[in-house]
PDB file of C-alpha atoms and ligand atoms in Angstrom:
ATOM      1  CA  MET A   1      85.060 123.082 101.452  1.00 67.00           C
ATOM      2  CA  TYR A   2      86.501 119.437 102.907  1.00 77.00           C
ATOM      3  CA  SER A   3      90.267 118.584 102.739  1.00 88.00           C
ATOM      4  CA  PRO A   4      90.748 115.095 101.836  1.00 92.00           C
ATOM      5  CA  ALA A   5      92.079 114.574 105.290  1.00 91.00           C
ATOM      6  CA  GLU A   6      88.505 115.776 106.527  1.00 88.00           C
ATOM      7  CA  ASP A   7      87.031 112.971 104.560  1.00 89.00           C
ATOM      8  CA  VAL A   8      89.234 110.543 106.134  1.00 93.00           C
ATOM      9  CA  LYS A   9      87.699 111.813 109.284  1.00 89.00           C
ATOM     10  CA  LEU A  10      84.025 111.811 108.156  1.00 85.00           C
ATOM     11  CA  GLY A  11      84.399 108.601 106.751  1.00 89.00           C
ATOM     12  CA  ALA A  12      85.607 106.670 109.615  1.00 91.00           C
ATOM     13  CA  LYS A  13      82.716 108.416 111.661  1.00 86.00           C
ATOM     14  CA  VAL A  14      80.520 106.772 109.239  1.00 86.00           C
ATOM     15  CA  LYS A  15      82.473 103.933 109.054  1.00 91.00           C
ATOM     16  CA  SER A  16      81.878 103.422 113.054  1.00 90.00           C
ATOM     17  CA  GLN A  17      78.479 104.038 112.673  1.00 86.00           C
ATOM     18  CA  ILE A  18      77.676 101.444 109.770  1.00 89.00           C
ATOM     19  CA  GLU A  19      79.633  98.714 111.949  1.00 92.00           C
ATOM     20  CA  ALA A  20      77.262  99.144 114.809  1.00 89.00           C
ATOM     21  CA  ASP A  21      74.746  99.324 113.081  1.00 87.00           C
ATOM     22  CA  THR A  22      74.687  95.362 112.540  1.00 91.00           C
ATOM     23  CA  LYS A  23      70.601  95.364 111.464  1.00 89.00           C
ATOM     24  CA  ASP A  24      71.011  97.116 108.564  1.00 87.00           C
ATOM     25  CA  TYR A  25      74.778  96.638 108.005  1.00 92.00           C
ATOM     26  CA  PRO A  26      75.008  92.969 109.164  1.00 96.00           C
ATOM     27  CA  ILE A  27      79.299  92.923 108.381  1.00 97.00           C
ATOM     28  CA  SER A  28      80.673  89.585 107.641  1.00 97.00           C
ATOM     29  CA  LYS A  29      82.779  88.299 109.839  1.00 96.00           C
ATOM     30  CA  ASN A  30      83.865  85.598 107.147  1.00 97.00           C
ATOM     31  CA  GLN A  31      87.916  86.896 106.757  1.00 97.00           C
ATOM     32  CA  GLU A  32      88.724  84.887 103.912  1.00 98.00           C
ATOM     33  CA  LEU A  33      86.110  86.573 102.100  1.00 98.00           C
ATOM     34  CA  THR A  34      87.090  90.194 103.619  1.00 98.00           C
ATOM     35  CA  ALA A  35      90.822  89.805 102.361  1.00 98.00           C
ATOM     36  CA  TYR A  36      89.379  88.730  99.183  1.00 98.00           C
ATOM     37  CA  VAL A  37      87.460  91.980  98.458  1.00 98.00           C
ATOM     38  CA  GLN A  38      90.538  94.092 100.300  1.00 98.00           C
ATOM     39  CA  SER A  39      92.767  91.978  97.994  1.00 98.00           C
ATOM     40  CA  LEU A  40      90.559  93.441  94.495  1.00 98.00           C
ATOM     41  CA  VAL A  41      91.050  96.961  95.947  1.00 98.00           C
ATOM     42  CA  ASP A  42      94.551  96.778  96.706  1.00 98.00           C
ATOM     43  CA  GLN A  43      95.013  96.127  93.198  1.00 98.00           C
ATOM     44  CA  ILE A  44      92.765  98.867  91.788  1.00 98.00           C
ATOM     45  CA  ILE A  45      94.572 101.532  93.920  1.00 98.00           C
ATOM     46  CA  GLN A  46      98.387 100.195  92.197  1.00 98.00           C
ATOM     47  CA  SER A  47      96.912 102.910  89.404  1.00 98.00           C
ATOM     48  CA  LYS A  48      98.755 105.798  88.955  1.00 98.00           C
ATOM     49  CA  GLU A  49      95.528 107.501  88.582  1.00 98.00           C
ATOM     50  CA  ILE A  50      94.703 106.949  92.161  1.00 98.00           C
ATOM     51  CA  LYS A  51      95.566 110.588  93.812  1.00 97.00           C
ATOM     52  CA  TYR A  52      94.703 109.596  97.680  1.00 98.00           C
ATOM     53  CA  LYS A  53      96.217 106.658  97.743  1.00 97.00           C
ATOM     54  CA  ASN A  54      98.482 107.646 100.502  1.00 96.00           C
ATOM     55  CA  VAL A  55      95.684 109.722 102.355  1.00 97.00           C
ATOM     56  CA  PHE A  56      92.623 107.742 102.076  1.00 98.00           C
ATOM     57  CA  ALA A  57      91.862 104.604 104.100  1.00 97.00           C
ATOM     58  CA  TYR A  58      91.267 102.225 100.859  1.00 98.00           C
ATOM     59  CA  LYS A  59      89.571  99.402 103.340  1.00 98.00           C
ATOM     60  CA  ALA A  60      87.159  97.098 101.796  1.00 98.00           C
ATOM     61  CA  TYR A  61      83.949  95.713 104.653  1.00 98.00           C
ATOM     62  CA  VAL A  62      81.557  93.063 102.782  1.00 98.00           C
ATOM     63  CA  ILE A  63      77.692  93.068 103.888  1.00 96.00           C
ATOM     64  CA  GLN A  64      76.339  89.856 104.589  1.00 97.00           C
ATOM     65  CA  ASP A  65      72.930  90.512 102.527  1.00 94.00           C
ATOM     66  CA  ASP A  66      72.283  88.348  99.618  1.00 94.00           C
ATOM     67  CA  ASN A  67      69.277  90.500  98.695  1.00 90.00           C
ATOM     68  CA  THR A  68      71.274  93.734  98.004  1.00 88.00           C
ATOM     69  CA  VAL A  69      72.547  94.207  95.012  1.00 89.00           C
ATOM     70  CA  ASN A  70      74.802  97.106  95.445  1.00 89.00           C
ATOM     71  CA  ALA A  71      77.995  98.610  96.725  1.00 92.00           C
ATOM     72  CA  PHE A  72      78.798 101.993  98.283  1.00 90.00           C
ATOM     73  CA  CYS A  73      82.127 103.872  99.204  1.00 91.00           C
ATOM     74  CA  VAL A  74      81.686 106.503 101.729  1.00 89.00           C
ATOM     75  CA  PRO A  75      84.556 109.695 102.252  1.00 90.00           C
ATOM     76  CA  GLY A  76      88.007 108.457 102.389  1.00 94.00           C
ATOM     77  CA  GLY A  77      87.747 105.242 100.837  1.00 96.00           C
ATOM     78  CA  TYR A  78      85.892 102.966 103.208  1.00 96.00           C
ATOM     79  CA  ILE A  79      84.083 100.136 101.078  1.00 96.00           C
ATOM     80  CA  PHE A  80      80.869  98.463 101.522  1.00 95.00           C
ATOM     81  CA  VAL A  81      80.486  95.076  99.124  1.00 96.00           C
ATOM     82  CA  TYR A  82      76.920  93.375  99.612  1.00 95.00           C
ATOM     83  CA  THR A  83      77.547  89.935  99.094  1.00 97.00           C
ATOM     84  CA  GLY A  84      74.217  89.730  96.851  1.00 94.00           C
ATOM     85  CA  LEU A  85      76.518  91.935  94.475  1.00 94.00           C
ATOM     86  CA  MET A  86      79.393  89.212  94.546  1.00 97.00           C
ATOM     87  CA  LYS A  87      76.576  86.396  94.027  1.00 96.00           C
ATOM     88  CA  TYR A  88      75.153  88.932  91.225  1.00 93.00           C
ATOM     89  CA  LEU A  89      78.258  89.220  89.059  1.00 95.00           C
ATOM     90  CA  ASP A  90      79.574  86.554  86.817  1.00 94.00           C
ATOM     91  CA  ASN A  91      83.255  87.067  86.931  1.00 96.00           C
ATOM     92  CA  GLU A  92      86.014  89.205  88.940  1.00 98.00           C
ATOM     93  CA  ALA A  93      86.508  91.754  86.384  1.00 98.00           C
ATOM     94  CA  SER A  94      83.237  93.390  86.813  1.00 97.00           C
ATOM     95  CA  LEU A  95      83.420  93.219  90.443  1.00 97.00           C
ATOM     96  CA  ALA A  96      86.902  94.815  90.101  1.00 98.00           C
ATOM     97  CA  ALA A  97      85.115  97.322  88.158  1.00 97.00           C
ATOM     98  CA  VAL A  98      82.186  97.858  90.250  1.00 96.00           C
ATOM     99  CA  ILE A  99      84.726  98.403  92.907  1.00 97.00           C
ATOM    100  CA  ALA A 100      86.624 100.377  90.849  1.00 97.00           C
ATOM    101  CA  HIS A 101      83.631 102.859  90.269  1.00 95.00           C
ATOM    102  CA  GLU A 102      83.140 103.263  94.117  1.00 95.00           C
ATOM    103  CA  ILE A 103      87.280 104.312  94.367  1.00 97.00           C
ATOM    104  CA  GLY A 104      86.275 106.658  91.798  1.00 96.00           C
ATOM    105  CA  HIS A 105      83.721 108.708  93.668  1.00 93.00           C
ATOM    106  CA  ALA A 106      85.726 108.748  96.784  1.00 95.00           C
ATOM    107  CA  GLU A 107      88.900 109.925  94.905  1.00 97.00           C
ATOM    108  CA  ALA A 108      86.584 112.373  92.814  1.00 94.00           C
ATOM    109  CA  ARG A 109      85.284 113.292  96.251  1.00 92.00           C
ATOM    110  CA  HIS A 110      81.639 113.484  94.563  1.00 88.00           C
ATOM    111  CA  SER A 111      79.381 113.379  97.999  1.00 82.00           C
ATOM    112  CA  SER A 112      82.425 115.603  99.912  1.00 79.00           C
ATOM    113  CA  ARG A 113      82.554 118.433  97.768  1.00 77.00           C
ATOM    114  CA  ARG A 114      78.959 118.524  97.482  1.00 73.00           C
ATOM    115  CA  MET A 115      78.054 118.633 101.235  1.00 70.00           C
ATOM    116  CA  THR A 116      78.026 121.904 102.051  1.00 62.00           C
ATOM    117  CA  GLN A 117      79.522 122.725 105.910  1.00 57.00           C
ATOM    118  CA  GLY A 118      76.055 122.686 107.392  1.00 61.00           C
ATOM    119  CA  LYS A 119      75.160 119.317 106.192  1.00 64.00           C
ATOM    120  CA  ALA A 120      78.397 117.935 107.151  1.00 61.00           C
ATOM    121  CA  LEU A 121      77.872 119.131 110.730  1.00 59.00           C
ATOM    122  CA  GLU A 122      74.534 117.646 110.563  1.00 64.00           C
ATOM    123  CA  ALA A 123      75.388 114.419 109.394  1.00 62.00           C
ATOM    124  CA  LEU A 124      78.151 114.239 112.221  1.00 62.00           C
ATOM    125  CA  ALA A 125      75.616 115.459 114.843  1.00 62.00           C
ATOM    126  CA  GLY A 126      73.693 112.779 113.521  1.00 60.00           C
ATOM    127  CA  LEU A 127      76.783 109.886 114.224  1.00 58.00           C
ATOM    128  CA  ALA A 128      78.559 111.893 117.646  1.00 54.00           C
ATOM    129  CA  ASP A 129      75.833 110.679 120.242  1.00 54.00           C
ATOM    130  CA  LYS A 130      76.744 106.871 120.732  1.00 48.00           C
ATOM    131  CA  LYS A 131      73.860 106.496 123.208  1.00 50.00           C
ATOM    132  CA  ASN A 132      71.269 108.121 121.302  1.00 51.00           C
ATOM    133  CA  LYS A 133      68.453 105.460 120.917  1.00 50.00           C
ATOM    134  CA  ASN A 134      68.147 106.098 117.365  1.00 50.00           C
ATOM    135  CA  VAL A 135      71.646 104.864 116.393  1.00 49.00           C
ATOM    136  CA  THR A 136      69.982 102.769 113.676  1.00 49.00           C
ATOM    137  CA  LYS A 137      68.048 105.958 112.379  1.00 55.00           C
ATOM    138  CA  SER A 138      71.570 108.139 112.409  1.00 58.00           C
ATOM    139  CA  ALA A 139      73.462 105.735 110.550  1.00 61.00           C
ATOM    140  CA  ASP A 140      70.939 105.358 107.738  1.00 65.00           C
ATOM    141  CA  ALA A 141      70.101 109.127 107.587  1.00 66.00           C
ATOM    142  CA  ALA A 142      73.652 110.282 107.616  1.00 65.00           C
ATOM    143  CA  ILE A 143      74.467 107.332 104.840  1.00 67.00           C
ATOM    144  CA  ASN A 144      71.897 108.811 102.829  1.00 66.00           C
ATOM    145  CA  LEU A 145      72.860 112.193 103.296  1.00 64.00           C
ATOM    146  CA  LEU A 146      76.281 110.908 101.784  1.00 66.00           C
ATOM    147  CA  LEU A 147      75.243 108.595  99.080  1.00 64.00           C
ATOM    148  CA  LEU A 148      71.853 109.150  97.766  1.00 58.00           C
ATOM    149  CA  ASN A 149      72.394 112.224  95.792  1.00 63.00           C
ATOM    150  CA  ASN A 150      74.740 111.004  93.164  1.00 74.00           C
ATOM    151  CA  SER A 151      74.115 113.003  89.922  1.00 80.00           C
ATOM    152  CA  ARG A 152      74.506 111.207  86.656  1.00 83.00           C
ATOM    153  CA  ASP A 153      77.362 113.151  85.532  1.00 88.00           C
ATOM    154  CA  ASP A 154      79.095 111.758  89.374  1.00 89.00           C
ATOM    155  CA  GLU A 155      78.146 108.374  87.802  1.00 89.00           C
ATOM    156  CA  TYR A 156      79.680 109.250  84.574  1.00 92.00           C
ATOM    157  CA  GLU A 157      82.643 110.343  85.892  1.00 95.00           C
ATOM    158  CA  ALA A 158      82.591 107.439  88.350  1.00 94.00           C
ATOM    159  CA  ASP A 159      82.271 104.563  85.387  1.00 95.00           C
ATOM    160  CA  GLU A 160      85.565 106.666  83.637  1.00 97.00           C
ATOM    161  CA  LEU A 161      87.844 106.313  86.348  1.00 97.00           C
ATOM    162  CA  SER A 162      87.146 102.741  86.442  1.00 97.00           C
ATOM    163  CA  VAL A 163      88.187 102.283  83.101  1.00 98.00           C
ATOM    164  CA  LYS A 164      91.115 104.241  83.854  1.00 98.00           C
ATOM    165  CA  TYR A 165      92.116 102.455  87.026  1.00 98.00           C
ATOM    166  CA  LEU A 166      91.539  98.974  85.584  1.00 98.00           C
ATOM    167  CA  LYS A 167      93.443  99.800  82.297  1.00 98.00           C
ATOM    168  CA  SER A 168      96.913  99.207  83.958  1.00 97.00           C
ATOM    169  CA  SER A 169      95.024  95.950  85.719  1.00 98.00           C
ATOM    170  CA  LYS A 170      95.464  92.092  85.521  1.00 98.00           C
ATOM    171  CA  TRP A 171      91.432  92.732  84.479  1.00 98.00           C
ATOM    172  CA  TYR A 172      89.667  93.845  81.249  1.00 98.00           C
ATOM    173  CA  ALA A 173      89.129  97.811  81.948  1.00 98.00           C
ATOM    174  CA  GLY A 174      85.838  97.686  80.095  1.00 97.00           C
ATOM    175  CA  ALA A 175      84.096  94.994  82.624  1.00 97.00           C
ATOM    176  CA  MET A 176      81.742  97.477  84.023  1.00 94.00           C
ATOM    177  CA  LYS A 177      79.613  97.098  80.515  1.00 92.00           C
ATOM    178  CA  TYR A 178      78.887  93.590  82.182  1.00 91.00           C
ATOM    179  CA  PHE A 179      77.061  94.795  85.048  1.00 90.00           C
ATOM    180  CA  PHE A 180      75.204  97.085  82.853  1.00 87.00           C
ATOM    181  CA  ALA A 181      74.128  94.576  80.484  1.00 83.00           C
ATOM    182  CA  LYS A 182      73.062  92.124  83.527  1.00 81.00           C
ATOM    183  CA  LEU A 183      71.142  95.284  85.256  1.00 80.00           C
ATOM    184  CA  THR A 184      69.183  95.646  81.867  1.00 73.00           C
ATOM    185  CA  CYS A 185      68.094  92.470  81.431  1.00 71.00           C
ATOM    186  CA  THR A 186      67.036  92.190  85.353  1.00 65.00           C
ATOM    187  CA  GLU A 187      65.763  95.650  85.765  1.00 59.00           C
ATOM    188  CA  LYS A 188      62.076  94.654  85.037  1.00 57.00           C
ATOM    189  CA  SER A 189      61.993  90.795  86.508  1.00 57.00           C
ATOM    190  CA  GLU A 190      63.538  92.038  89.896  1.00 53.00           C
ATOM    191  CA  GLY A 191      63.313  95.698  90.556  1.00 53.00           C
ATOM    192  CA  GLY A 192      62.654  95.603  94.259  1.00 58.00           C
ATOM    193  CA  THR A 193      66.215  93.759  94.814  1.00 63.00           C
ATOM    194  CA  LEU A 194      67.577  96.380  92.308  1.00 70.00           C
ATOM    195  CA  ARG A 195      65.900  99.663  94.014  1.00 68.00           C
ATOM    196  CA  LYS A 196      68.974 100.511  96.347  1.00 68.00           C
ATOM    197  CA  LEU A 197      71.253 100.150  93.792  1.00 74.00           C
ATOM    198  CA  PHE A 198      69.549 102.316  91.350  1.00 71.00           C
ATOM    199  CA  ALA A 199      68.650 105.063  94.091  1.00 69.00           C
ATOM    200  CA  THR A 200      72.332 105.726  94.910  1.00 70.00           C
ATOM    201  CA  HIS A 201      73.323 104.633  91.154  1.00 73.00           C
ATOM    202  CA  PRO A 202      71.115 106.366  88.771  1.00 71.00           C
ATOM    203  CA  PHE A 203      71.408 104.144  85.585  1.00 72.00           C
ATOM    204  CA  THR A 204      70.878 105.386  82.231  1.00 71.00           C
ATOM    205  CA  LYS A 205      71.352 103.288  79.192  1.00 78.00           C
ATOM    206  CA  ASP A 206      73.646 105.905  77.725  1.00 85.00           C
ATOM    207  CA  ARG A 207      76.717 105.170  80.854  1.00 89.00           C
ATOM    208  CA  VAL A 208      77.582 102.250  78.209  1.00 90.00           C
ATOM    209  CA  ASP A 209      77.773 104.174  75.311  1.00 92.00           C
ATOM    210  CA  LYS A 210      80.159 106.750  77.811  1.00 93.00           C
ATOM    211  CA  VAL A 211      82.129 103.143  78.866  1.00 95.00           C
ATOM    212  CA  ASN A 212      82.945 102.515  75.223  1.00 95.00           C
ATOM    213  CA  GLU A 213      83.841 106.112  74.047  1.00 96.00           C
ATOM    214  CA  GLU A 214      86.532 105.747  77.004  1.00 96.00           C
ATOM    215  CA  LEU A 215      87.790 102.367  75.879  1.00 97.00           C
ATOM    216  CA  LYS A 216      87.959 103.663  72.552  1.00 97.00           C
ATOM    217  CA  LYS A 217      89.889 106.631  73.629  1.00 97.00           C
ATOM    218  CA  LEU A 218      92.296 104.668  75.964  1.00 97.00           C
ATOM    219  CA  ASN A 219      92.657 101.951  72.818  1.00 97.00           C
ATOM    220  CA  ILE A 220      91.692  99.312  75.196  1.00 97.00           C
ATOM    221  CA  GLU A 221      91.574  95.967  72.910  1.00 95.00           C
ATOM    222  CA  PRO A 222      88.497  93.615  73.582  1.00 95.00           C
ATOM    223  CA  PRO A 223      88.082  91.178  76.385  1.00 95.00           C
ATOM    224  CA  ARG A 224      89.838  87.811  76.632  1.00 94.00           C
ATOM    225  CA  GLU A 225      88.730  84.645  78.792  1.00 91.00           C
ATOM    226  CA  ALA A 226      92.374  85.252  80.268  1.00 95.00           C
ATOM    227  CA  ASN A 227      91.352  88.772  81.477  1.00 97.00           C
ATOM    228  CA  LEU A 228      87.612  88.497  82.393  1.00 97.00           C
ATOM    229  CA  PHE A 229      88.428  85.542  85.173  1.00 97.00           C
ATOM    230  CA  TYR A 230      85.313  84.033  84.500  1.00 96.00           C
ATOM    231  CA  LYS A 231      86.326  80.450  86.112  1.00 96.00           C
ATOM    232  CA  GLU A 232      88.176  81.907  88.653  1.00 97.00           C
ATOM    233  CA  TYR A 233      85.586  83.694  90.066  1.00 97.00           C
ATOM    234  CA  GLN A 234      83.077  80.809  90.064  1.00 97.00           C
ATOM    235  CA  ASN A 235      85.673  78.878  91.733  1.00 97.00           C
ATOM    236  CA  THR A 236      85.502  81.849  94.445  1.00 97.00           C
ATOM    237  CA  LYS A 237      82.092  82.177  94.699  1.00 97.00           C
ATOM    238  CA  VAL A 238      81.519  78.447  95.579  1.00 96.00           C
ATOM    239  CA  LYS A 239      84.161  78.828  98.139  1.00 97.00           C
ATOM    240  CA  LEU A 240      83.794  82.215  99.818  1.00 97.00           C
ATOM    241  CA  LEU A 241      79.610  82.906  99.174  1.00 96.00           C
ATOM    242  CA  ASN A 242      77.725  79.627 100.462  1.00 77.00           C
TER     243      ASN A 242
HETATM  244 ZN1   ZN B   1      78.350 105.421  91.699  1.00 64.18          ZN
END
């Protein structure tokens, strides 16, 4: 069984491998864009519900790929957000909600808890040899090993944690719903673009119901324009994503 500190060690290795794999994971060099996403992460982890604030890295990276609507977090709090996701979303609250969901996977230690010692060693072996000609393959293999098996229950829990983390923030805590609503509309027409997302985050309609239950339980008031940051986000997109 992995300790949280070991999550960070494993995550740091996977993170380096992702950075080295510039073909599949072109990390944006736009410092302003990265600083913007980091600022969302920094605000989310102010929540008292965050357990590993002083243990995990909680560092944000932007992947310059407009065709992928996704985000992921490797153990230890290394968060990767695709420009495709940022462009797809309509308000800042829903971007914060998706990032909070990813932080939820890290905090609940979904992938590292599931990983047996053997599998972890296998993942690390794939990452260890920098001279390996199949660097790209090993990065992908390790990431798949870590991320591709989020279960439905993991998704429910990460959604619930997203609401909890955003409760004390400036954003509407239920903003994950805007993302779901949009997915439901585009699911059929743009299956290709969303394939990666559904592979790492199984989407089912009842996730919306579960988020609604959580909002009720925590007495979250309906959203207002002021806590969705719709206009601000349109400006942010124009400024940072063109
Ligand atoms: Zn997820």
